[in-house]
Coordinates of C-alpha atoms in Angstrom, one line a residue:
Chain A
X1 CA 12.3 -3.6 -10.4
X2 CA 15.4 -2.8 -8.3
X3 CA 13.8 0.3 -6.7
X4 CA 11.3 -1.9 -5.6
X5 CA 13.7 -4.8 -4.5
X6 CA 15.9 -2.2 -2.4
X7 CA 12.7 -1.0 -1.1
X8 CA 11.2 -4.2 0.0
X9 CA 14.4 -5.4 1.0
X10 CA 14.7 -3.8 4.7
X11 CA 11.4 -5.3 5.7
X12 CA 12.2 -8.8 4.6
X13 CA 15.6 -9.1 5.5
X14 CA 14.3 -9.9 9.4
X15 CA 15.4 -11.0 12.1
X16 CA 12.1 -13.0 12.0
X17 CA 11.9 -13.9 8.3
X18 CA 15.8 -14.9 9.2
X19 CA 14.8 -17.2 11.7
X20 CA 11.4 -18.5 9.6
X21 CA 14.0 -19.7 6.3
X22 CA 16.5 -21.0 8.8
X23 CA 14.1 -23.4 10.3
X24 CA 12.8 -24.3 7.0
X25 CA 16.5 -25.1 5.7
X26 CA 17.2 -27.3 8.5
X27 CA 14.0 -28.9 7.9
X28 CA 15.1 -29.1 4.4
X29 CA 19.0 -30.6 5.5
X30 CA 17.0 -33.4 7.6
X31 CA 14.5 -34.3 5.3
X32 CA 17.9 -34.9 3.0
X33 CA 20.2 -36.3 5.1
X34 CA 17.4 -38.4 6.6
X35 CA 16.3 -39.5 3.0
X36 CA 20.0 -40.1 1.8
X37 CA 21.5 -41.7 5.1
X38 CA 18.2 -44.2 5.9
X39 CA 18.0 -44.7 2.0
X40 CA 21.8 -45.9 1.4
X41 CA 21.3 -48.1 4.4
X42 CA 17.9 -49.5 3.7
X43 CA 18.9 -49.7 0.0
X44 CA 22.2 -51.6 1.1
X45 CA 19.8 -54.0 2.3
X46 CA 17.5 -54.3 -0.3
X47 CA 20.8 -55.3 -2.4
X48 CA 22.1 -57.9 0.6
X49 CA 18.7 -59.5 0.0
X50 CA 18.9 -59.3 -4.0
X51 CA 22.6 -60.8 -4.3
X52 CA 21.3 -63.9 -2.6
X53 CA 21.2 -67.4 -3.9
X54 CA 19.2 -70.7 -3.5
X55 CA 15.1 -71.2 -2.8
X56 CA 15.4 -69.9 1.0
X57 CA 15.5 -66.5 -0.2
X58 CA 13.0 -66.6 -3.0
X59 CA 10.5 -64.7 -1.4
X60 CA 12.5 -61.8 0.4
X61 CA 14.7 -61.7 -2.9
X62 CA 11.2 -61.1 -5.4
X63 CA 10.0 -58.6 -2.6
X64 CA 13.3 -56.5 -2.6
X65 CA 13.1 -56.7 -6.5
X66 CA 9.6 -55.7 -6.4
X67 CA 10.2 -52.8 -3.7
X68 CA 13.1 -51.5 -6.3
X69 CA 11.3 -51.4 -9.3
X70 CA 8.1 -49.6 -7.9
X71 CA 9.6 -47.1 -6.4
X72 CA 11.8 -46.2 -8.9
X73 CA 9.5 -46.2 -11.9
X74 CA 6.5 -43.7 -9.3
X75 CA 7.1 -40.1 -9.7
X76 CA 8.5 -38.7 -6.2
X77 CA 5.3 -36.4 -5.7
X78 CA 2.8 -39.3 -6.2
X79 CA 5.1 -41.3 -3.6
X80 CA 4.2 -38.5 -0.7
X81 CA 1.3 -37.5 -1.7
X82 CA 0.1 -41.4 -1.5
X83 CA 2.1 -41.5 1.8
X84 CA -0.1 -38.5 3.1
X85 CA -3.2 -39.9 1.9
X86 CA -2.7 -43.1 3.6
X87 CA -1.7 -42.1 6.8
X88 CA -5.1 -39.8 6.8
X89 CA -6.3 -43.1 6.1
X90 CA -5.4 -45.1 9.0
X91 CA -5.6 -42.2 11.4
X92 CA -2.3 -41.4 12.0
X93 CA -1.1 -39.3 14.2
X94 CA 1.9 -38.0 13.0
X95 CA 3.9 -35.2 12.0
X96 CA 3.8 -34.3 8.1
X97 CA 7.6 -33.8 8.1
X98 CA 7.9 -37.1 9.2
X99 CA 4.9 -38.4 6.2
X100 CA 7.0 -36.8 4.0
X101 CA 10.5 -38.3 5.8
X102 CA 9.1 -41.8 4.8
X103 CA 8.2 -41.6 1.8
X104 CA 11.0 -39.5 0.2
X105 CA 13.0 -42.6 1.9
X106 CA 11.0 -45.0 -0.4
X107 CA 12.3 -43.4 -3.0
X108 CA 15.9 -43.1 -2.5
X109 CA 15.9 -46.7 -0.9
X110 CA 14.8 -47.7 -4.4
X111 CA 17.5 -45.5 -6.4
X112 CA 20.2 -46.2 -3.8
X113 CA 19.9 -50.2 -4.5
X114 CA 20.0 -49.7 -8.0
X115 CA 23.4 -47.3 -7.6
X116 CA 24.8 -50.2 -4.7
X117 CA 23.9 -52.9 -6.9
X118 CA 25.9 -51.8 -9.9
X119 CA 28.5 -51.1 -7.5
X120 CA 28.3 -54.5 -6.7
X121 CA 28.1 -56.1 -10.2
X122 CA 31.2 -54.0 -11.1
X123 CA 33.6 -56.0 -9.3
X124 CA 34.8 -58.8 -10.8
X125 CA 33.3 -62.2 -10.3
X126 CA 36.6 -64.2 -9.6
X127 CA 36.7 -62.0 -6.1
X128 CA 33.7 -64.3 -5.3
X129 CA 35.0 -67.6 -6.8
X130 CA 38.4 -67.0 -4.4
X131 CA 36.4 -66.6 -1.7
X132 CA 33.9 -69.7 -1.9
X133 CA 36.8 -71.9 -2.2
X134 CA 38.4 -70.4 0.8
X135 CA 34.9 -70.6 2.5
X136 CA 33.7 -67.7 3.1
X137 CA 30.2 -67.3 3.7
X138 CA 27.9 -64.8 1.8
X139 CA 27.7 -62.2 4.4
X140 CA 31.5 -62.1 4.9
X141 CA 32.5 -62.1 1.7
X142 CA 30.2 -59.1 0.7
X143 CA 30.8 -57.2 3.5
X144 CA 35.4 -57.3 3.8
X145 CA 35.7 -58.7 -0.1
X146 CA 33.0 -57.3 -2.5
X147 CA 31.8 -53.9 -0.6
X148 CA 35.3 -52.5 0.4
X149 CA 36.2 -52.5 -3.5
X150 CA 32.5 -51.8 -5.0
X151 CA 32.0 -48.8 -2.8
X152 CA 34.7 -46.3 -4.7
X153 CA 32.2 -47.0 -8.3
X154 CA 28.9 -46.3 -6.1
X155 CA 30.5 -43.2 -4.8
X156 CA 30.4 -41.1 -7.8
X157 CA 26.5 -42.0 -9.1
X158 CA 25.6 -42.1 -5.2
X159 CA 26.4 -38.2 -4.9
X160 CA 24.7 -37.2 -8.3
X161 CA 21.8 -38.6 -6.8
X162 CA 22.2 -37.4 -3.5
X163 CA 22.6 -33.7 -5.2
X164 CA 19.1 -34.6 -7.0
X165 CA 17.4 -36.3 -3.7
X166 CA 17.9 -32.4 -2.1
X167 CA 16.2 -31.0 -5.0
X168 CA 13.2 -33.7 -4.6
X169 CA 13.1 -32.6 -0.8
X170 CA 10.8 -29.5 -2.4
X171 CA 7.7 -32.1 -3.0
X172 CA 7.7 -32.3 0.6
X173 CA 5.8 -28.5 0.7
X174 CA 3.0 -30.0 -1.7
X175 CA 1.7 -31.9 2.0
X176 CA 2.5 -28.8 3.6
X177 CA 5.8 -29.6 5.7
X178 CA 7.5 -26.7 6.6
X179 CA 11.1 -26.8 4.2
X180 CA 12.1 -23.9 1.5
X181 CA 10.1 -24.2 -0.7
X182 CA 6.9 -24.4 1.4
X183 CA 8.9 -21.2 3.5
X184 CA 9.1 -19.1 -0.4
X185 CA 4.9 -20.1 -0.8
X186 CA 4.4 -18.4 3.0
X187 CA 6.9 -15.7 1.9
X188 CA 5.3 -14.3 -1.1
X189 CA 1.6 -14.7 0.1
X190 CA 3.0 -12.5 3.0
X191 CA 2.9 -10.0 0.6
X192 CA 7.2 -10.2 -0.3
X193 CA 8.2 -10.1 -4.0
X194 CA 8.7 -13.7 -5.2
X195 CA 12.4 -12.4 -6.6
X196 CA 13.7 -11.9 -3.2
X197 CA 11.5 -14.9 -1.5
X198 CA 12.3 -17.5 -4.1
X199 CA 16.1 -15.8 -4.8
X200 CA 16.5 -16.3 -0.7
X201 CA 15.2 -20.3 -1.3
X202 CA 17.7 -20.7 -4.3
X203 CA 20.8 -19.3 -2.2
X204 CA 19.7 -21.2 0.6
X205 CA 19.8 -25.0 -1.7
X206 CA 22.7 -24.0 -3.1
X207 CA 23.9 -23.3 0.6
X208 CA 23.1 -26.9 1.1
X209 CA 23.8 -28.7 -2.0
X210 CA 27.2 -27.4 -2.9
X211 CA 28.7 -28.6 1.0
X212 CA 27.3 -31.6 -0.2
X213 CA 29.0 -31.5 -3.7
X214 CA 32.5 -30.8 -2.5
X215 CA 32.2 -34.0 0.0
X216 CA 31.5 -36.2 -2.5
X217 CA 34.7 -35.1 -4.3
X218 CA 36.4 -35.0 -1.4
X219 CA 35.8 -38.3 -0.7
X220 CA 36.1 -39.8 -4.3
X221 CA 39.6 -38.0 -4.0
X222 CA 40.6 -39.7 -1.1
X223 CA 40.2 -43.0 -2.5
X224 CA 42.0 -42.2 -6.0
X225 CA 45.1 -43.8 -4.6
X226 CA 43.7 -46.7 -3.5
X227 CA 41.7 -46.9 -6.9
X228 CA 44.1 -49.5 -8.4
X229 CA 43.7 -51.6 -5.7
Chain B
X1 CA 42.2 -96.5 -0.9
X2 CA 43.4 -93.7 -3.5
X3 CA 43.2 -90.4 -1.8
X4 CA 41.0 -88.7 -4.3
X5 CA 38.8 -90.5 -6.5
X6 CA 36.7 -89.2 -9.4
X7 CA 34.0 -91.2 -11.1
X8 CA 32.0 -90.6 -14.1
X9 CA 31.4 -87.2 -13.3
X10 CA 29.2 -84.9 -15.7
X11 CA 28.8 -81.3 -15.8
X12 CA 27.4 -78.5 -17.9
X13 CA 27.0 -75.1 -18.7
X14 CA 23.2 -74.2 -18.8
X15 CA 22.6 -77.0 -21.4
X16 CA 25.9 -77.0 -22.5
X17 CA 27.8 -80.1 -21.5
X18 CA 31.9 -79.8 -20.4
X19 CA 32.8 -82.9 -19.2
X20 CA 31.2 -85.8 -19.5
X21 CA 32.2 -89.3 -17.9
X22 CA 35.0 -87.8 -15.9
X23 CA 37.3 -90.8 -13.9
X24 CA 40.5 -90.1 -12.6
X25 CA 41.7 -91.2 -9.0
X26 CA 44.8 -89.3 -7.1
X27 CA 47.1 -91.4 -4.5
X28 CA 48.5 -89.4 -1.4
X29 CA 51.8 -87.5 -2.8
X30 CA 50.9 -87.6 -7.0
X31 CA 51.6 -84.4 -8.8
X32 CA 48.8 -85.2 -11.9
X33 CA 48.7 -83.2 -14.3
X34 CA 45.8 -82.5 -17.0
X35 CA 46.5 -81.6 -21.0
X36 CA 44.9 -81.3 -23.9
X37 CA 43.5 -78.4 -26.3
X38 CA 41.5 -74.9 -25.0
X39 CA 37.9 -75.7 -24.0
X40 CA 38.5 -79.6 -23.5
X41 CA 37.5 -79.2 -19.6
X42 CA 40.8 -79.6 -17.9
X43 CA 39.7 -75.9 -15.9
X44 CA 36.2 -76.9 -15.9
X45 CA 37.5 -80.3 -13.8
X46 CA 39.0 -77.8 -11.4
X47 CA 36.1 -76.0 -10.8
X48 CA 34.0 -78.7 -10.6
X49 CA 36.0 -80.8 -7.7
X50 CA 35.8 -77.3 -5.6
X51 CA 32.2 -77.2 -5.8
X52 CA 32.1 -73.4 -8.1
X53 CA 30.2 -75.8 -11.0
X54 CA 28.1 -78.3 -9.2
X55 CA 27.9 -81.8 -10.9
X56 CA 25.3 -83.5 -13.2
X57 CA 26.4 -86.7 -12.1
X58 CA 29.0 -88.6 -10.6
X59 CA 30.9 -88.9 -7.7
X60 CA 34.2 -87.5 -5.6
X61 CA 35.4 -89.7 -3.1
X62 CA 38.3 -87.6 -1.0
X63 CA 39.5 -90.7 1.9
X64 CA 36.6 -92.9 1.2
X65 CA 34.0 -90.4 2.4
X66 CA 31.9 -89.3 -0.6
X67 CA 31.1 -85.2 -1.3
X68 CA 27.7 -83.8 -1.6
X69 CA 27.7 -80.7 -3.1
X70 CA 24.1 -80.1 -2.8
X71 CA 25.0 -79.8 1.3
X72 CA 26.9 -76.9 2.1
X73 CA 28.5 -79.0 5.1
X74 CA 30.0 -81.6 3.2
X75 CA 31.0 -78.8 0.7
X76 CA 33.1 -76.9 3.3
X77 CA 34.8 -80.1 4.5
X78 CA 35.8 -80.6 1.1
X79 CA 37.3 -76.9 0.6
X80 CA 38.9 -76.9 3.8
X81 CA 40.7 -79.5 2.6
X82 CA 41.5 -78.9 -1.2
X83 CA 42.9 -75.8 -2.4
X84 CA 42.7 -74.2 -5.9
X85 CA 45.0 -71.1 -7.0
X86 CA 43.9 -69.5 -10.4
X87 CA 45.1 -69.0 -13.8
X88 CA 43.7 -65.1 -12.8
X89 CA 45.1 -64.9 -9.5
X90 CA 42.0 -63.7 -7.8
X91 CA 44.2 -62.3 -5.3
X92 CA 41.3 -59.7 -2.8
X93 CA 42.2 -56.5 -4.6
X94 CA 41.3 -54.4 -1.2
X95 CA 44.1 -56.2 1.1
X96 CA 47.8 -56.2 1.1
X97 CA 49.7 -59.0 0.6
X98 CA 49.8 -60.0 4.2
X99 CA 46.4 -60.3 4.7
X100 CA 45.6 -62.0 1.3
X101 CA 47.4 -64.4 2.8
X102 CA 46.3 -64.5 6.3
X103 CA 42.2 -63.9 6.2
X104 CA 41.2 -67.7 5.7
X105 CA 43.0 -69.0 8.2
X106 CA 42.4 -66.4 10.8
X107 CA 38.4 -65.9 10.2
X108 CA 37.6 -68.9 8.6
X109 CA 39.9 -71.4 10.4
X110 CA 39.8 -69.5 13.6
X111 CA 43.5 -70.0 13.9
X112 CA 45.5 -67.8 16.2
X113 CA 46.7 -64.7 14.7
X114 CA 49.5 -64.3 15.8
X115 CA 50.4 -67.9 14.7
X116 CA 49.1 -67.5 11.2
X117 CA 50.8 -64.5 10.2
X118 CA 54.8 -66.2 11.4
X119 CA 53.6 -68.6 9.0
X120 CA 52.2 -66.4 6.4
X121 CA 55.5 -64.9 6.8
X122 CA 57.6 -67.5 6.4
X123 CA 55.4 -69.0 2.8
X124 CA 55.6 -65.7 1.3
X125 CA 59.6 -65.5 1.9
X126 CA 59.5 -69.2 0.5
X127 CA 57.8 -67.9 -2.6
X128 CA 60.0 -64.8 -3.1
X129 CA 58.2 -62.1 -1.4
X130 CA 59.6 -61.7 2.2
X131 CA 59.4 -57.7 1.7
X132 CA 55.9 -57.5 0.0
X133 CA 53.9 -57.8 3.1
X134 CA 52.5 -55.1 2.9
X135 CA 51.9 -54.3 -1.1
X136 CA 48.6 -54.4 -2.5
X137 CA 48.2 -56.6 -5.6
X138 CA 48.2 -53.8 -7.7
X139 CA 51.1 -53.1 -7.0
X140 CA 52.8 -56.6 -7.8
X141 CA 53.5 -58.0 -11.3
X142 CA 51.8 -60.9 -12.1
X143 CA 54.1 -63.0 -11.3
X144 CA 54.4 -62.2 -7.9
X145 CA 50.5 -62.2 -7.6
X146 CA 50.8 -65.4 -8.5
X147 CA 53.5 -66.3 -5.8
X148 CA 51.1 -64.9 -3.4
X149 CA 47.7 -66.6 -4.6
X150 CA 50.0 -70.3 -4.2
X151 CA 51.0 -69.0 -0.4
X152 CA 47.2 -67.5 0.3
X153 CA 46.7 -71.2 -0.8
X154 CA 49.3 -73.2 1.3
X155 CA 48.5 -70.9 4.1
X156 CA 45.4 -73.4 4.1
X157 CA 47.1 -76.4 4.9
X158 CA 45.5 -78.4 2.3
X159 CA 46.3 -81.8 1.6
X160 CA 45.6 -81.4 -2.3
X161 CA 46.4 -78.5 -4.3
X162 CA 44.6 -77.8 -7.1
X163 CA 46.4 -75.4 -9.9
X164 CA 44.4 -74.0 -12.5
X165 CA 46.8 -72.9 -15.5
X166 CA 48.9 -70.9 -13.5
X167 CA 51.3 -69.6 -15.4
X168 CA 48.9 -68.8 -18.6
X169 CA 48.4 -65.2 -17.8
X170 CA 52.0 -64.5 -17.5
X171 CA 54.4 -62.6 -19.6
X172 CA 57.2 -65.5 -20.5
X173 CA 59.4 -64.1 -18.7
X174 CA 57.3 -64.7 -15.5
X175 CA 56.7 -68.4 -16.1
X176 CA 59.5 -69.4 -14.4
X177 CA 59.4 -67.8 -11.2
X178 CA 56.6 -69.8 -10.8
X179 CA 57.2 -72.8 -11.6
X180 CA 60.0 -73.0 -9.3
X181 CA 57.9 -72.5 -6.6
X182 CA 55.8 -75.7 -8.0
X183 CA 58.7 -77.6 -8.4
X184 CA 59.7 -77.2 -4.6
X185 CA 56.6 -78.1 -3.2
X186 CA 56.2 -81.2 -5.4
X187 CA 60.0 -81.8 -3.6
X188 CA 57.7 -81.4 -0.4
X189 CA 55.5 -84.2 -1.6
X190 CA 52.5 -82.3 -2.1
X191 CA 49.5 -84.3 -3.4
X192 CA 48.5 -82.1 -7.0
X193 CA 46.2 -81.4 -9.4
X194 CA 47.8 -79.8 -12.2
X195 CA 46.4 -78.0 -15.4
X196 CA 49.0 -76.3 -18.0
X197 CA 50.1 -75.9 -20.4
X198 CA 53.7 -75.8 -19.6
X199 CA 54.4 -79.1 -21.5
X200 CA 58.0 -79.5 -20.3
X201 CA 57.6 -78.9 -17.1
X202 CA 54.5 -81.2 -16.8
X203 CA 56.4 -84.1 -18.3
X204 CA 59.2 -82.8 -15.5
X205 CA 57.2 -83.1 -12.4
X206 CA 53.9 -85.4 -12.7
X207 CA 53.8 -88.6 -11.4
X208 CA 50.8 -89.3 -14.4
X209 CA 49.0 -87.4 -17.0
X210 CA 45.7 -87.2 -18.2
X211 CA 44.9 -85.8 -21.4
X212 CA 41.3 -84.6 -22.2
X213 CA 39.7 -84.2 -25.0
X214 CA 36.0 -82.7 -25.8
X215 CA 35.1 -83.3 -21.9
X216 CA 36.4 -86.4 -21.5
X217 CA 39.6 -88.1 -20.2
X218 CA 41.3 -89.7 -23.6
X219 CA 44.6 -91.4 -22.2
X220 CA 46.3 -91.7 -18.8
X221 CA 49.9 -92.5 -18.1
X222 CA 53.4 -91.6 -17.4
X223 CA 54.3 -88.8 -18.7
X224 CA 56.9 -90.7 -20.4
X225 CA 53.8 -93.4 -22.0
X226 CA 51.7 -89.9 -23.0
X227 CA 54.6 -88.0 -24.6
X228 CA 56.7 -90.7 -26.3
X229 CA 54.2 -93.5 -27.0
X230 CA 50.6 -92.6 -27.0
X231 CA 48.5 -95.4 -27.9
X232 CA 45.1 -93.4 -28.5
X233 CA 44.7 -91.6 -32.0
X234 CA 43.4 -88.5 -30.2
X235 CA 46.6 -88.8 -27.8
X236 CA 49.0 -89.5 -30.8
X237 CA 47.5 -86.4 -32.8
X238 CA 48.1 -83.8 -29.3
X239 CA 51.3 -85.2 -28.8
X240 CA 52.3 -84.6 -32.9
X241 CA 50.9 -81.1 -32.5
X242 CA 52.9 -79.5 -29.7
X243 CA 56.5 -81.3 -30.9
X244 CA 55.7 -79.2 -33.8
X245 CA 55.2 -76.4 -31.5
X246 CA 58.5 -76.7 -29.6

């Protein structure tokens, strides 16, 4: 095998083939970073509209509820391929990295609301009870009382998934959208060894999720002190 | 016109009642304070009056205009004007001292900053804690949290404090930093609501006491009528067990 590997490895190790994975890794970074930033934000909302109280809200509150639980109980790869279906459906005419942008954002919208909300649920109650008698509204008191102190518990189960949500990026190349998995398919039916096509792949995630990895400690460090606040 | 008045008010937990046929009526400048055994619904009164358990029935009066606390308006103008510190502090564990103190008043208020904080200043040196401006509750034993929680609540300008077993999560040796602090401001004239457990001190510095019993108010006097002569079995049997206490 490694006569063959140093054999095949001059004609795959291309300027070309270089530039083929590195488009599909930065396809791969956005359909991440898209998927984690819009899904923490998205999901932060789903949770605003959860947390709230009284008959006004009944309506938005079951939806959120409803949203969360769905998308959290559907495999990933049913999610896009639905998402693909449907916009062949209705004619769409967009891009299938953006098909597969959407849904994967479903899906950590719904896990990221689950993570925020036990975030949430961790801090104690009499933070709340301080704050109604001194007035403050629901908004305010979730955004400077509740969320300043809830976001050092999300942090931790926020990255784990974040670390996952990368590795769920690879359903995308089931629709076809050009990312590193889809790039190690094209590779190997080029006629390249799948040891150097999907060993590339695997460097290449790593090359992504371990960046990703160190943040979250990083960050998690940086608020130790602060974690007896 | 007493400045707070309290009529037959019921509340419950789920189905569980805590109070039940609750009258009590406060005049402008009384320190009244609440006794009686764990679970009796001296706290649960508290809680109540501040609108964080809403009533079954019943009604607050606070200067002849009566609370609704179905309408979040009335609500408001009741909290802006009544202040409650807790037996857990509840101090905002992500802000220093300094801004414990000054948030309300600044974002809630609208107060002039600059304006809130000489005054924030100047409550937390009259509770003690001139150079904790900037410590973060953490940081602070309980006692001093506690300091800070009645000058987050003063900082409020509220014509009737509400004090929630204060001093029950101190170590003994806290108590009395405390209570000082209590003592001064019923110098001040303060109008109170008091729940503890402190038995000397209550009989110290109310002006009448109620003692409650099973959600219900059994007996109300002077201190000196509660402590010395009780005329109500219930009030008689209290009184017997915490002399044999002390």
């Amino acid at each position: 095998m490694w006569a063959r590997l140093a054999d095949e490895a001059p004609r795959f190790f291309t300027y070309y083939n270089g530039i083929f994975l590195l488009q599909a890794m930065g396809a791969t970074l956005l359909l991440s970073l898209g998927g984690c930033l819009a899904g923490s934000f998205f999901g932060l909302l789903l949770v605003l509209l959860r947390k709230t109280k009284g008959a006004l809200f009944l309506v938005p509150r079951a939806l959120a509820w409803g949203f969360v639980e769905f998308f959290r109980r559907v495999p990933p790869l049913v999610v896009l391929l639905l998402a693909f279906f449907a916009s062949n459906l209705v004619k769409m005419d967009v891009s299938l990295f953006l098909v597969a942008l959407v849904a994967l954002t479903f899906v950590a919208t719904a896990f990221m609301a689950e993570i925020i909300r036990a975030g949430i649920e961790g801090v104690h109650p009499n933070q709340w009870d301080s704050a109604a008698t001194m007035n403050f509204g629901y908004l305010r008191t979730m955004l400077t009382i509740i969320l300043p102190q809830a976001w050092k518990i999300i942090l931790p189960p926020a990255f784990s998934f974040f670390l996952l949500f990368v590795k769920d990026t690879a359903f995308a190349s089931q629709l076809g959208t050009l990312e590193l998995t889809y790039a190690g398919k094209v590779l190997t039916s080029r006629g390249f060894t799948a040891v150097l096509s999907y060993g590339s792949i695997l460097v290449l995630y790593f090359a992504l999720s371990y960046p990703l990895a160190r943040f979250g400690a990083w960050l998690e460090d940086r608020l130790a002190p602060s974690g007896n606040h | 016109m007493p400045h707070l008045e309290i009529t037959n008010l019921d509340a419950a937990y789920k189905s569980q009642p805590v109070l039940s046929g609750v009258s009590l009526s406060v005049e402008k400048g009384e320190v009244v304070s609440l006794i009686g055994p764990s679970g009796s619904g001296k706290s649960t009164l508290l809680r109540v009056l501040v609108g964080l358990l809403p009533p079954r029935k019943g009604t607050v009066v606070l200067d002849g205009t009566p609370v609704d606390y179905s309408d979040q308006r009335s609500l408001r103008a009741l909290r802006d004007r009544c202040a409650i510190v807790f037996q857990q502090f509840n101090l905002f564990r992500n802000m220093d001292v300094l801004r414990n103190v000054t948030i309300a008043p600044v974002k809630i208020k609208k107060r002039d900053r600059r304006e809130v904080e000489a005054e924030a200043e100047a409550l937390l040196a009259k509770v003690g804690l001139g150079d904790k401006l900037r410590a973060y509750p953490s940081e602070l034993s309980g006692g001093q949290q506690q300091r800070v929680a009645i000058a987050r609540a003063l900082a409020l300008r509220p014509e009737i404090l509400l004090l929630d077993e204060v001093t029950s999560a101190l170590d003994p040796e806290l108590v009395q930093e405390v209570l000082d602090i209590i003592r001064l401001l019923v110098g001040e004239g303060m109008t109170m609501l008091v729940v503890s457990h402190e038995m000397g001190f209550v009989r110290e510095v109310s002006s009448r006491v109620a003692l409650m019993s099973a959600g219900a108010i059994v007996e109300i006097g002077s201190p000196a009528q509660i402590f010395d002569a009780p005329k109500t079995e219930r009030a008689k049997d209290f009184v017997a067990k915490i002399l044999r206490a002390h």
